[in-house]
Every structure is written in structure tokens, then in C-alpha cells.
XYZ file of N, CA and C in Angstrom:
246
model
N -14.339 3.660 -10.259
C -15.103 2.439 -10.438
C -14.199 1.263 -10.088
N -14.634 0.382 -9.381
C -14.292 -0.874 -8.641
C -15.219 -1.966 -9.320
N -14.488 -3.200 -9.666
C -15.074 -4.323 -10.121
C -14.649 -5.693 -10.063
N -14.967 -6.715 -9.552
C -13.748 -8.091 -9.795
C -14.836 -8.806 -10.838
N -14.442 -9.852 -11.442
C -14.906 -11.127 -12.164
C -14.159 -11.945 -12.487
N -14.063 -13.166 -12.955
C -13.781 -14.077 -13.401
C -13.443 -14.543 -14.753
N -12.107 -14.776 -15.468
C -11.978 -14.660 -16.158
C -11.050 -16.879 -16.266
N -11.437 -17.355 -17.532
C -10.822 -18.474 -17.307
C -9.103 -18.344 -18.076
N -8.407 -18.903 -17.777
C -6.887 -19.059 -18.469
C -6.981 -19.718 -19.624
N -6.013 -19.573 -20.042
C -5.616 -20.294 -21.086
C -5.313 -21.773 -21.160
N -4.828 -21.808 -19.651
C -4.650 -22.984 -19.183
C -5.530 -24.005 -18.824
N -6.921 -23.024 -18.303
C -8.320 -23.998 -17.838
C -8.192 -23.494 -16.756
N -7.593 -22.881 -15.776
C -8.125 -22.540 -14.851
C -9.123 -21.196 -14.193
N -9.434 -20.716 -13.425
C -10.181 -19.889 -13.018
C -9.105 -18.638 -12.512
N -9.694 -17.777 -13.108
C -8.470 -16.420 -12.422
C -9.837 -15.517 -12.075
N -9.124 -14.753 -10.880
C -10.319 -13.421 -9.918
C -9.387 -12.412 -10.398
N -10.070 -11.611 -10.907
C -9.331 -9.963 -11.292
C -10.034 -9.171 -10.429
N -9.640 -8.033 -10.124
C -10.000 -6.822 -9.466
C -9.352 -6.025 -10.631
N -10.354 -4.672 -10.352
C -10.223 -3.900 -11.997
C -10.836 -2.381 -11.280
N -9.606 -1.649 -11.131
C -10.040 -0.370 -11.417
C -10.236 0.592 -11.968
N -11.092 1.564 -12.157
C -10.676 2.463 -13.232
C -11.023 3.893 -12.921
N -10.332 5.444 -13.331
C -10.606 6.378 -12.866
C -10.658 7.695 -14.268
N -11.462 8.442 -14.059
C -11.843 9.307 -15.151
C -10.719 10.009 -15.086
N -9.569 10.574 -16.013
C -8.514 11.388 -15.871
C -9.003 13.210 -16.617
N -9.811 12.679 -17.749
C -10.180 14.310 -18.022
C -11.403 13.791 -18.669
N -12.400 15.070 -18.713
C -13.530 15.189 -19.448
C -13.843 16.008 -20.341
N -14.409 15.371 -21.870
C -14.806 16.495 -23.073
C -15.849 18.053 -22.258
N -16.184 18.663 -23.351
C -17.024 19.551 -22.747
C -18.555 19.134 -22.128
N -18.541 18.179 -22.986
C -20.096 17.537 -22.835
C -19.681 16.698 -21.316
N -18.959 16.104 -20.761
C -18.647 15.560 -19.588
C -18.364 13.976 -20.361
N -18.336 13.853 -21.062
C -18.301 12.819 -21.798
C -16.323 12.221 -21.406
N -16.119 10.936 -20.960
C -14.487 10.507 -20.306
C -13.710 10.706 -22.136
N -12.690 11.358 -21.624
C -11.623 11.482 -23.019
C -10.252 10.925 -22.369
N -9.677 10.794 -21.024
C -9.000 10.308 -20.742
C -8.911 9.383 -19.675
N -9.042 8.286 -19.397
C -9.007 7.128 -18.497
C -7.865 6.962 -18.032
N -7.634 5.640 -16.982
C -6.946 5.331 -16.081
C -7.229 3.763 -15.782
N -6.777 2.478 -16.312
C -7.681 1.325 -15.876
C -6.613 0.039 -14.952
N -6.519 -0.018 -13.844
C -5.271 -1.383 -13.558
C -6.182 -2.180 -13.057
N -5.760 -3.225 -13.118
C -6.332 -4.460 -13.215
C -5.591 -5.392 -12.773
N -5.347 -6.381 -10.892
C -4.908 -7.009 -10.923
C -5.371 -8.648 -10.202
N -4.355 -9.408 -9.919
C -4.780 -11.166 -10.045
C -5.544 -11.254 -8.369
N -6.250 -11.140 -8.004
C -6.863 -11.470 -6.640
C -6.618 -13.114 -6.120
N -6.504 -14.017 -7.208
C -7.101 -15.369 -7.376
C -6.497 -15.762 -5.761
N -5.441 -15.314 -5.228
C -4.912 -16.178 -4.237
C -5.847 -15.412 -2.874
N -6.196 -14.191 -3.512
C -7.288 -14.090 -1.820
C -8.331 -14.692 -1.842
N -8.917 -14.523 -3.000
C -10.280 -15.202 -2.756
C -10.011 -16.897 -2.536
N -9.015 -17.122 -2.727
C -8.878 -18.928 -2.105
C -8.242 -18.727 -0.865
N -7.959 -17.855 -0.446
C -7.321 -17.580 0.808
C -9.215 -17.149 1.750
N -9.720 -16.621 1.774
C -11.351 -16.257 2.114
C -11.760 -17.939 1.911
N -11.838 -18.223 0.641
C -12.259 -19.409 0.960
C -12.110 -20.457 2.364
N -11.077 -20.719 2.239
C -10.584 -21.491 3.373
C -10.798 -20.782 4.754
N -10.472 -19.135 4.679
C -11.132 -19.280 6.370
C -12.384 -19.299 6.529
N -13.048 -19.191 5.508
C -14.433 -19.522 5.517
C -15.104 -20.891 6.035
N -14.283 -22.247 5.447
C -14.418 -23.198 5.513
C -13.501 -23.866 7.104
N -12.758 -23.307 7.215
C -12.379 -23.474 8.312
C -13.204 -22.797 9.654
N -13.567 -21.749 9.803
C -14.687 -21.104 10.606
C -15.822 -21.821 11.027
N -16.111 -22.193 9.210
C -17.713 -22.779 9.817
C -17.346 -24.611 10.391
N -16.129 -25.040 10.310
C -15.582 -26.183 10.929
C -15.612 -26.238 12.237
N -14.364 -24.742 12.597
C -14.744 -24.578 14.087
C -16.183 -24.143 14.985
N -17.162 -23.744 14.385
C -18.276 -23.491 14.536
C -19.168 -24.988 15.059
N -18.946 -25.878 13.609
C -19.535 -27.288 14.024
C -18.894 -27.670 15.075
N -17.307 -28.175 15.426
C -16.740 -28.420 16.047
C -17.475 -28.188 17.488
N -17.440 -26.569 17.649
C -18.107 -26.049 19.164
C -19.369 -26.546 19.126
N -19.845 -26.919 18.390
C -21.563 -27.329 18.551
C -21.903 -28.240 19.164
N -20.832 -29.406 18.040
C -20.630 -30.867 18.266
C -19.922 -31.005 20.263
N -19.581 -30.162 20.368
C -19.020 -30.840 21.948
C -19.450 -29.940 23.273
N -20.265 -28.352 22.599
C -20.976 -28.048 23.525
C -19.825 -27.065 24.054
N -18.264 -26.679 22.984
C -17.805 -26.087 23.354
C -17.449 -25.136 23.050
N -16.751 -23.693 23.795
C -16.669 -22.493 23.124
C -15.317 -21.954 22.854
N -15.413 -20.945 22.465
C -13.970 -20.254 21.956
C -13.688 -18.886 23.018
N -12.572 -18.633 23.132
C -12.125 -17.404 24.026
C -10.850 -16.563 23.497
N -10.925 -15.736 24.463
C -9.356 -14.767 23.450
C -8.520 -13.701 24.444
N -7.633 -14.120 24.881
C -6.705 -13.252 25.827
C -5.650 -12.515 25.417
N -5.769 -11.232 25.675
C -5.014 -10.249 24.435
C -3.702 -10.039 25.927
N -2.297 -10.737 25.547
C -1.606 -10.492 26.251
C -1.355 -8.659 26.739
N -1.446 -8.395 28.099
C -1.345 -6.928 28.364
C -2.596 -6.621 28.465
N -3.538 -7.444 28.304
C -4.895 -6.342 28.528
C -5.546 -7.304 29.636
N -6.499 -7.239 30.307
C -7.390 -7.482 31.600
C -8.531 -7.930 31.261
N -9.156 -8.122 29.823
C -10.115 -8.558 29.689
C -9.920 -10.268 28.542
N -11.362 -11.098 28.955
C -10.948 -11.941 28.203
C -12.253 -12.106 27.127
N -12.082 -12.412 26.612
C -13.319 -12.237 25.277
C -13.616 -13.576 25.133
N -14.943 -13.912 25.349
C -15.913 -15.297 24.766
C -16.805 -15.463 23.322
């Protein structure tokens, strides 16, 4: 099981956890008797996503606004990508 949420600090700010967890053994009934749970700070990707997010849809307006486009030349290769 995979999960993130939001948890606030102590401080006031906003923290992103990612939280996993894995069944280690089961009663007879199948019922979890031994777990597995880590849990760690995401906060700097998801502000890291943020921004290329916000930057993307910038360059997006940008190309709109002037009617212009984007391209991509992969040194060593023969093709160029629009």
C-alpha cells in the first residue's frame, strides 16, 4: 500500500509525506500480525512539480502569445523534434 497526504508542522507549515506499508506475516484467519510502514518528506518534490508545472504552462502562453514553437535536437541523432 502506497499513500501521500498532508500533514501541517508544528511550525505552520505544510509537509507532503509519502507512506508505505507492506504485510510481513499473516494470522490464520489472513488477518496482518506483522507490518512494515516508512514514511517519508516528499514536500520538496511536490514544490519542485509545482514549478515545472507553472513554468510549462508559461512557456505554453509564451508560444501562443508570439505564434511561436518549441524544438529539440538530441546531439548524435538525425532527427529534430517539434
Amino acid at each position: 500500500i502506497e499513500y501521500e497526504f498532508t500533514v501541517k508542522h508544528k511550525n505552520g507549515s505544510l509537509r507532503h509525506l509519502r507512506t508505505r506499508g507492506s504485510v510481513l506475516e499473516r494470522d490464520a484467519l489472513g488477518q496482518p500480525v506483522e507490518i512494515v510502514v516508512i514514511s517519508e518528506d516528499v514536500t520538496e518534490v511536490h514544490s519542485a512539480l509545482a514549478d515545472l508545472r507553472r513554468r510549462e504552462a508559461l512557456l505554453r502562453e509564451t508560444e501562443r502569445l508570439f505564434a511561436s514553437g518549441s524544438w529539440e535536437w538530441v546531439v548524435g541523432e538525425t532527427t529534430v523534434r517539434w
